[in-house]
PDB file of N, CA and C in Angstrom:
ATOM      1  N   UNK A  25     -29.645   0.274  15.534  1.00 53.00           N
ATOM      2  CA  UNK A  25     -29.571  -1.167  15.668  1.00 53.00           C
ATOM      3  C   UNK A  25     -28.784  -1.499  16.934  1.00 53.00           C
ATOM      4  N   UNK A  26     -29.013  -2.853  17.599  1.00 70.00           N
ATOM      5  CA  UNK A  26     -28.497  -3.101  18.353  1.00 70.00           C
ATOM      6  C   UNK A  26     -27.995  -4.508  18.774  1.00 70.00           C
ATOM      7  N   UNK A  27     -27.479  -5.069  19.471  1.00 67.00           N
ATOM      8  CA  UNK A  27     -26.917  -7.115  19.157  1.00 67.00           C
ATOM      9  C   UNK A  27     -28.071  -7.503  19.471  1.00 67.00           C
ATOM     10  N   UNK A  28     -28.795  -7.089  20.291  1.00 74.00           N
ATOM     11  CA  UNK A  28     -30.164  -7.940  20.149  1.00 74.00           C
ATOM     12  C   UNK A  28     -30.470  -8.474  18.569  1.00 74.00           C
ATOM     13  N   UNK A  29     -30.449  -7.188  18.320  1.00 76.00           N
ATOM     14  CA  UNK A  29     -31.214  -7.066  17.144  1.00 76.00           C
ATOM     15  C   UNK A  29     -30.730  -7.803  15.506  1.00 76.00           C
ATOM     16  N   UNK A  30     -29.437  -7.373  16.193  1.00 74.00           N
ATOM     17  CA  UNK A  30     -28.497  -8.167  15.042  1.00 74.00           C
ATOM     18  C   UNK A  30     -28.537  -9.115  15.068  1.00 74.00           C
ATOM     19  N   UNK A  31     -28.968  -9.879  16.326  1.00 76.00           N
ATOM     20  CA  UNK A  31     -28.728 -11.375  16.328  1.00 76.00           C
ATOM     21  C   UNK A  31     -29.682 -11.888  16.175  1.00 76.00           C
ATOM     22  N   UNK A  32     -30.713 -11.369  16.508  1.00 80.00           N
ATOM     23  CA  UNK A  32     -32.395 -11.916  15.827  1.00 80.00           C
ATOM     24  C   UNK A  32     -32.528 -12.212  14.613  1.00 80.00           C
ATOM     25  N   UNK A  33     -32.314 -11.230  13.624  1.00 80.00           N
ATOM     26  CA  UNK A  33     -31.909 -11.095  12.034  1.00 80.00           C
ATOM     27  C   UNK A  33     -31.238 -12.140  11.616  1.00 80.00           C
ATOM     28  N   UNK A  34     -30.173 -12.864  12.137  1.00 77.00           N
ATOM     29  CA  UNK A  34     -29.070 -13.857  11.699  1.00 77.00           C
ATOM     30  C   UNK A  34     -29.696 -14.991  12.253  1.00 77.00           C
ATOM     31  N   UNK A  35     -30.136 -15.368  13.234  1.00 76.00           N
ATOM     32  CA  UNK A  35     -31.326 -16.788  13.617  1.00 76.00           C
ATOM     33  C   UNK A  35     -32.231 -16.726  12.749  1.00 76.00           C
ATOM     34  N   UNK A  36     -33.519 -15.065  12.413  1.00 78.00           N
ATOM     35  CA  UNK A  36     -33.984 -15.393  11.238  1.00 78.00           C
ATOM     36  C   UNK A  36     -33.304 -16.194   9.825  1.00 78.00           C
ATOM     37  N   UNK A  37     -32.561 -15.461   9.590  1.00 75.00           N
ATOM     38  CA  UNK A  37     -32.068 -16.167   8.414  1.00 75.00           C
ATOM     39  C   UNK A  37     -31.546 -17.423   8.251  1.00 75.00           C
ATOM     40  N   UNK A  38     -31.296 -17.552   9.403  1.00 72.00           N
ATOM     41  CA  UNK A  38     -30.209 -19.301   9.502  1.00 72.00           C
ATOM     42  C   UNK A  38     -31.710 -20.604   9.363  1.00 72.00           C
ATOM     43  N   UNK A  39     -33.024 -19.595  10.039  1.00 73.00           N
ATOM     44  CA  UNK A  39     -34.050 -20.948   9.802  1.00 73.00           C
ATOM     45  C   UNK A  39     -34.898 -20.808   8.986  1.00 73.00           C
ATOM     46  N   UNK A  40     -34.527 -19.901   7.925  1.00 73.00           N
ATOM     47  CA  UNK A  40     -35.151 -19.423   6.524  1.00 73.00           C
ATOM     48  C   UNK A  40     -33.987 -20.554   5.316  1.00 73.00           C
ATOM     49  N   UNK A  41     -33.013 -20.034   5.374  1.00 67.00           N
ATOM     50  CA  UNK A  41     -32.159 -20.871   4.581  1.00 67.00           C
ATOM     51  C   UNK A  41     -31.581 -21.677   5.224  1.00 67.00           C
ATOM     52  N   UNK A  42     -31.531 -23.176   6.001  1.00 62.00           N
ATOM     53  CA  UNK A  42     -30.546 -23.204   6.862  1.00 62.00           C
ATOM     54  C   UNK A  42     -30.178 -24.815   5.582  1.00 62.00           C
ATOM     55  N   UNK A  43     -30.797 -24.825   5.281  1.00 60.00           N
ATOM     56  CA  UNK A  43     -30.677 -26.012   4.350  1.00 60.00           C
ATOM     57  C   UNK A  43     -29.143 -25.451   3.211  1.00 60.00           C
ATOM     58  N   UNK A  44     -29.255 -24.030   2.732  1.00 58.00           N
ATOM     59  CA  UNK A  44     -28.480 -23.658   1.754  1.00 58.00           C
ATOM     60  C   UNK A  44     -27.273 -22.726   2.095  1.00 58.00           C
ATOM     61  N   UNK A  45     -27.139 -22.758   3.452  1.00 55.00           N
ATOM     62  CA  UNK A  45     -26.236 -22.042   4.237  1.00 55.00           C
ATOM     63  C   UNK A  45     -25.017 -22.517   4.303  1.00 55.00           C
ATOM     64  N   UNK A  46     -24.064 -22.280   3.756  1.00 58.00           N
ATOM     65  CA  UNK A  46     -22.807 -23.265   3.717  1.00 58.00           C
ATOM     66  C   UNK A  46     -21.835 -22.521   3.884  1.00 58.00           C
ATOM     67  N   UNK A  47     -20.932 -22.621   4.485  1.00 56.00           N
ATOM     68  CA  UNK A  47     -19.402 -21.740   4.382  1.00 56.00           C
ATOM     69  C   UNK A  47     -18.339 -22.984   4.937  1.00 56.00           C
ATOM     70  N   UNK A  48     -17.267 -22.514   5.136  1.00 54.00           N
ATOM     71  CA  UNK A  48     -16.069 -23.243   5.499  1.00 54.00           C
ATOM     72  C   UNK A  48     -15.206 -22.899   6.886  1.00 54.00           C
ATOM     73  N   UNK A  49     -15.628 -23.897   7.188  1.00 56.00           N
ATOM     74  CA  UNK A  49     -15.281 -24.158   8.505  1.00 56.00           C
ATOM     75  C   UNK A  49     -13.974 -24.338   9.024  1.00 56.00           C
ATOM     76  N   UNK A  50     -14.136 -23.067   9.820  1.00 63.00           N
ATOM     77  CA  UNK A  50     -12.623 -22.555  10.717  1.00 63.00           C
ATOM     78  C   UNK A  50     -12.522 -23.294  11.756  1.00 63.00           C
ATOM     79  N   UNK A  51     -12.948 -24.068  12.396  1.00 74.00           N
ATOM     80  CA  UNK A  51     -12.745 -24.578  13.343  1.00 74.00           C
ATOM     81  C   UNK A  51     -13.985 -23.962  15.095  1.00 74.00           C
ATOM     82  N   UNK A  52     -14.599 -25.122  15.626  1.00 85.00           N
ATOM     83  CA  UNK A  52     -15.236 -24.746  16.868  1.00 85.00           C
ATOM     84  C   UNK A  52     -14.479 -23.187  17.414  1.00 85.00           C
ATOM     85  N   UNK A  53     -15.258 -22.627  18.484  1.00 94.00           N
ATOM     86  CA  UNK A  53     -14.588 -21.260  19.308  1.00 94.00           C
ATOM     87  C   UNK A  53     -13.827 -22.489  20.499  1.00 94.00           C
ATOM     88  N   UNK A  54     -13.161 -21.638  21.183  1.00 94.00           N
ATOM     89  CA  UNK A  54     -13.026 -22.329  22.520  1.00 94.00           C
ATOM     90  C   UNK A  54     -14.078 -22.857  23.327  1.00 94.00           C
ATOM     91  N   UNK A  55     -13.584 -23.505  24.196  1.00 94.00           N
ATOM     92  CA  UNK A  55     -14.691 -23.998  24.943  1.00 94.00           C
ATOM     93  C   UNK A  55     -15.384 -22.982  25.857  1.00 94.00           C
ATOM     94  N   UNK A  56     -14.935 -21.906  26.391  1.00 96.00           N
ATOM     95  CA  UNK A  56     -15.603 -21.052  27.284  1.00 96.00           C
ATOM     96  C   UNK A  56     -16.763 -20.499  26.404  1.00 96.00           C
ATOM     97  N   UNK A  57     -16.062 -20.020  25.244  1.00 96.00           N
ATOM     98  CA  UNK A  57     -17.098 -19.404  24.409  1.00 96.00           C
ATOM     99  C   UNK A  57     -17.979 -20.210  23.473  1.00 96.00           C
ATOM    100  N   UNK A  58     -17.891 -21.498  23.557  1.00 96.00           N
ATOM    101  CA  UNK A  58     -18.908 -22.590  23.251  1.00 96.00           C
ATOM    102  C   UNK A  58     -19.850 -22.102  23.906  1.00 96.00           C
ATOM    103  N   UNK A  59     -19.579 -22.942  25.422  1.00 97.00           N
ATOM    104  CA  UNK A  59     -20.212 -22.319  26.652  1.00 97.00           C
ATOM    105  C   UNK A  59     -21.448 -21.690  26.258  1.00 97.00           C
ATOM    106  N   UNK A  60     -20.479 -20.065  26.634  1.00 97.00           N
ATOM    107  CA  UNK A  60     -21.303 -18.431  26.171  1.00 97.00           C
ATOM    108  C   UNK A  60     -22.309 -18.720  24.902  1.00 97.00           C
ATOM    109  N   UNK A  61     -21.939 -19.107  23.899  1.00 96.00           N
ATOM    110  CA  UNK A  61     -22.874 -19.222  22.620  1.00 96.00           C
ATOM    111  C   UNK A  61     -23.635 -20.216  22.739  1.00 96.00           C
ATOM    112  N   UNK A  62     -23.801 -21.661  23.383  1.00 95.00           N
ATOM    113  CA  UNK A  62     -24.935 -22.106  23.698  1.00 95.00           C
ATOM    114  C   UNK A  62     -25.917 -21.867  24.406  1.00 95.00           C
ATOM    115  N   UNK A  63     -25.387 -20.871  25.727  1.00 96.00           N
ATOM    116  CA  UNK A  63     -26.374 -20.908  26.664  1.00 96.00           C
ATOM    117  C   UNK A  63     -26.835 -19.329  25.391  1.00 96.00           C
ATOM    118  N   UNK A  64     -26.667 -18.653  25.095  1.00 94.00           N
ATOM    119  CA  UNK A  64     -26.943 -17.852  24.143  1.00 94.00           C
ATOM    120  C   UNK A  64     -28.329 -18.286  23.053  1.00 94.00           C
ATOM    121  N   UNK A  65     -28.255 -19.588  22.570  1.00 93.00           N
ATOM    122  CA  UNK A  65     -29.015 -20.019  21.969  1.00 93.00           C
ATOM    123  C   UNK A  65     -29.926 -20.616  22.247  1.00 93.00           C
ATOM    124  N   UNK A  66     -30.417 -21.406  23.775  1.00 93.00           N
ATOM    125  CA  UNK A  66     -30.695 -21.709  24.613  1.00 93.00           C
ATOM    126  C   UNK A  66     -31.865 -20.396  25.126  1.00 93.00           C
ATOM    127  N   UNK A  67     -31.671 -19.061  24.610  1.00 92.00           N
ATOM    128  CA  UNK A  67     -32.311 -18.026  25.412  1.00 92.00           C
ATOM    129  C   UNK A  67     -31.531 -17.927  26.744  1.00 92.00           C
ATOM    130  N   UNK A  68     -30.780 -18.123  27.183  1.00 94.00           N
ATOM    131  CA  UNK A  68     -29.998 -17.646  28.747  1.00 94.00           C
ATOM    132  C   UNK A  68     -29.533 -17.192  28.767  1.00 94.00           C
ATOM    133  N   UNK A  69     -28.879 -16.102  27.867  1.00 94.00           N
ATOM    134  CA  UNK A  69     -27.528 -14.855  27.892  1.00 94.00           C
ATOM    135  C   UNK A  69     -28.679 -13.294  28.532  1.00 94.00           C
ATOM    136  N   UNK A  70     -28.349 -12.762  29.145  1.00 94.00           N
ATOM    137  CA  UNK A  70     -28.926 -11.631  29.944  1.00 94.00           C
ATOM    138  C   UNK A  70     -28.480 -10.205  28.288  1.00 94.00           C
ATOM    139  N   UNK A  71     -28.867  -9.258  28.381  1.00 94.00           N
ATOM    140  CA  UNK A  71     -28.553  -8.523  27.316  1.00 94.00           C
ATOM    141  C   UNK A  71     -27.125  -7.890  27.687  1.00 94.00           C
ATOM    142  N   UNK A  72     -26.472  -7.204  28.709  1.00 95.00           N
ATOM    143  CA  UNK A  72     -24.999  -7.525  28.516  1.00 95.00           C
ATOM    144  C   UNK A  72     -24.095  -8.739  27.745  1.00 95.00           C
ATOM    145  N   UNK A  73     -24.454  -9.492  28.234  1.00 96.00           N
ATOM    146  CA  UNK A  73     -23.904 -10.881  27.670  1.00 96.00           C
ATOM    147  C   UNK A  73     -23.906 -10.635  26.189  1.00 96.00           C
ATOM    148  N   UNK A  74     -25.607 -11.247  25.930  1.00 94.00           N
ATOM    149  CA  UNK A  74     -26.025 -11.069  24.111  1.00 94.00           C
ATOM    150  C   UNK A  74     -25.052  -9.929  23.660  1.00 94.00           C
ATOM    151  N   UNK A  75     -24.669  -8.689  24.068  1.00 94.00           N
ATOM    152  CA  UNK A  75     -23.877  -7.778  23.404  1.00 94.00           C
ATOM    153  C   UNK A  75     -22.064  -7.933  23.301  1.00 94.00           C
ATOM    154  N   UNK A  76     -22.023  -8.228  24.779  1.00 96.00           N
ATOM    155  CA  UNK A  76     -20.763  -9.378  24.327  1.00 96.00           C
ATOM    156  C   UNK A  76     -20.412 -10.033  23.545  1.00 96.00           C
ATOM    157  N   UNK A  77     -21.544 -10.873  23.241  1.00 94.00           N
ATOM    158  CA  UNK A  77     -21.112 -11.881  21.862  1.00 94.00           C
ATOM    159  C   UNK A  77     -21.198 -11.588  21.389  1.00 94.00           C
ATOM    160  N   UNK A  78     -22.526 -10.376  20.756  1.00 93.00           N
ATOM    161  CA  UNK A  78     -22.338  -9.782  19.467  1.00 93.00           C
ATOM    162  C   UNK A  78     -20.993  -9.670  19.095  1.00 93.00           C
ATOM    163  N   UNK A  79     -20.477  -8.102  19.938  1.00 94.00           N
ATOM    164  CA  UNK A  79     -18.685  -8.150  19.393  1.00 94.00           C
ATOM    165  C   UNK A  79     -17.889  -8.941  19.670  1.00 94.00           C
ATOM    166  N   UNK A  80     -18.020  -9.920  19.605  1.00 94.00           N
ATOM    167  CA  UNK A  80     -17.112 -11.236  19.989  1.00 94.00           C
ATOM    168  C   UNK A  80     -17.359 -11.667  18.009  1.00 94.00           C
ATOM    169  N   UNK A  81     -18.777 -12.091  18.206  1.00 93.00           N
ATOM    170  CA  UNK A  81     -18.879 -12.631  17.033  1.00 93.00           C
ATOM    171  C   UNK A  81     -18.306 -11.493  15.459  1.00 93.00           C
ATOM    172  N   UNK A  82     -18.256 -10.210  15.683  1.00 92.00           N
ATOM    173  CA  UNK A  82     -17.701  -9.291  14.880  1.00 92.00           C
ATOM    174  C   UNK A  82     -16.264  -9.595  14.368  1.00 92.00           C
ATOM    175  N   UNK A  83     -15.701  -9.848  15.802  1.00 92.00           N
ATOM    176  CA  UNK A  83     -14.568 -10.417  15.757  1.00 92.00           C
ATOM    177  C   UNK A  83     -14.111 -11.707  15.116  1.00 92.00           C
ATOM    178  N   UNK A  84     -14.779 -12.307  15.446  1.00 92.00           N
ATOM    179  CA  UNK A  84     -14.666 -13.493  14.782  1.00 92.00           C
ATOM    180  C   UNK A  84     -15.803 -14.424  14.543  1.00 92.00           C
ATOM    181  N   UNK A  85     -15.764 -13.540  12.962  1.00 90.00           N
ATOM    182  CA  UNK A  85     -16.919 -14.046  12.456  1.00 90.00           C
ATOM    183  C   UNK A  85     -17.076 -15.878  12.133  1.00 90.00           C
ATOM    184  N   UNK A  86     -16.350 -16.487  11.939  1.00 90.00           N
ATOM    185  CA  UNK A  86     -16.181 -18.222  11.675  1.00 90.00           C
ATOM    186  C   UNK A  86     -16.661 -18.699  12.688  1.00 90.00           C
ATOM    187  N   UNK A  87     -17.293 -18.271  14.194  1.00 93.00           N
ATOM    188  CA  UNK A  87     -17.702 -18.540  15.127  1.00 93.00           C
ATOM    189  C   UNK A  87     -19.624 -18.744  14.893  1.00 93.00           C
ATOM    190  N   UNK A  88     -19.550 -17.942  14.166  1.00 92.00           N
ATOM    191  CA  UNK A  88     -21.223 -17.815  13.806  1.00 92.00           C
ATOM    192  C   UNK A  88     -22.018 -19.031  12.986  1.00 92.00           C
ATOM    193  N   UNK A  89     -20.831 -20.260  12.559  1.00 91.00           N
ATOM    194  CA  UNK A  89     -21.107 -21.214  12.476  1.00 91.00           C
ATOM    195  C   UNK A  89     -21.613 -22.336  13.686  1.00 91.00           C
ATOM    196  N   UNK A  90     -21.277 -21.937  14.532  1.00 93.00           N
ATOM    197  CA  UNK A  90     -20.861 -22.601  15.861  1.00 93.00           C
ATOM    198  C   UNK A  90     -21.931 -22.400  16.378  1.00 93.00           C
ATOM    199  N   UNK A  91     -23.010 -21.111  16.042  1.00 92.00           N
ATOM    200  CA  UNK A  91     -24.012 -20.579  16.774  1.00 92.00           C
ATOM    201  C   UNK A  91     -25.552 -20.911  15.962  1.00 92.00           C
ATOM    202  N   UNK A  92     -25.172 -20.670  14.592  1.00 90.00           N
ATOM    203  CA  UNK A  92     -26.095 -21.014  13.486  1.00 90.00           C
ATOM    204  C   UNK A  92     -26.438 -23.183  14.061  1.00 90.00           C
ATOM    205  N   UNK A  93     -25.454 -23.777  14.246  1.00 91.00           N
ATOM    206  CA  UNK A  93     -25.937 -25.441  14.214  1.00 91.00           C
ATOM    207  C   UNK A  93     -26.559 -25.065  16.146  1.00 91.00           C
ATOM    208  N   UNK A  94     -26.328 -24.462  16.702  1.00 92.00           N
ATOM    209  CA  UNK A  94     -26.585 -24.372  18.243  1.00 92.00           C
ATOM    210  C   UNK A  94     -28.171 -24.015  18.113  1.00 92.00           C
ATOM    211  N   UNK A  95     -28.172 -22.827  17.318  1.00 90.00           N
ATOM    212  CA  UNK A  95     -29.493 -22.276  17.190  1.00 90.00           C
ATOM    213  C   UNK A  95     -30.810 -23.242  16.492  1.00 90.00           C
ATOM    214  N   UNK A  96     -30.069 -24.044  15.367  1.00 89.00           N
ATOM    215  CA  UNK A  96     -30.971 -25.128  14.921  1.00 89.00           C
ATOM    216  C   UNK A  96     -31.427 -26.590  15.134  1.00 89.00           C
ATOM    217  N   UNK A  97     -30.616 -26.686  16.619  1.00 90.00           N
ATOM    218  CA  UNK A  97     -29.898 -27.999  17.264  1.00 90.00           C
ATOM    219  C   UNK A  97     -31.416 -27.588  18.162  1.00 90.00           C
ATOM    220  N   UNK A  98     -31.646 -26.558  18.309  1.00 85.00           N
ATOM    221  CA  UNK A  98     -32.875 -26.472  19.711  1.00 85.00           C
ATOM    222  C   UNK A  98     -34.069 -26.222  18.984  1.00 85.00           C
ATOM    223  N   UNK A  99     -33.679 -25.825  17.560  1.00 82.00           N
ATOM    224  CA  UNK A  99     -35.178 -25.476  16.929  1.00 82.00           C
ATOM    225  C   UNK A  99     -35.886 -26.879  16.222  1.00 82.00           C
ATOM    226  N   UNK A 100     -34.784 -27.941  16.490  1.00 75.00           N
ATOM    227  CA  UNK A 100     -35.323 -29.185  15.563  1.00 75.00           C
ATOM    228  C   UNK A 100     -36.098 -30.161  16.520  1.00 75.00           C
TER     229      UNK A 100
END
């Protein structure tokens, strides 16, 4: 496996359930890494990048909220 890949899997799922997807909210990332995770969702992160965030997002997973409304903000 790889963050591509991981992160494909988690957009799948966010627009499979996105209606029943709920957790509790830690608060936005910073703004740089707003940034990074929109243009991410957007399709503009190069695959260095995408792997960046992957372990970014490992790290801090409460961020993947931030990416899940980004990802469905462009699919609506």
């Amino acid at each position: 496996m790889n963050a591509e890949h991981d992160l494909s899997i988690l957009a799948s799922f966010l627009r499979r359930m996105a209606p029943e997807v709920e957790g509790h909210d830690m608060g936005d990332p910073p703004g740089d890494i707003r940034a990074r995770l929109d243009a991410f969702a957007a399709g503009r992160a190069g695959a260095g990048e995408r792997a960046a965030l992957a372990a970014l997002l490992k790290e801090h997973p409460e961020w993947i909220r931030h990416l899940g409304r980004a990802i469905r903000a462009r699919a609506a």
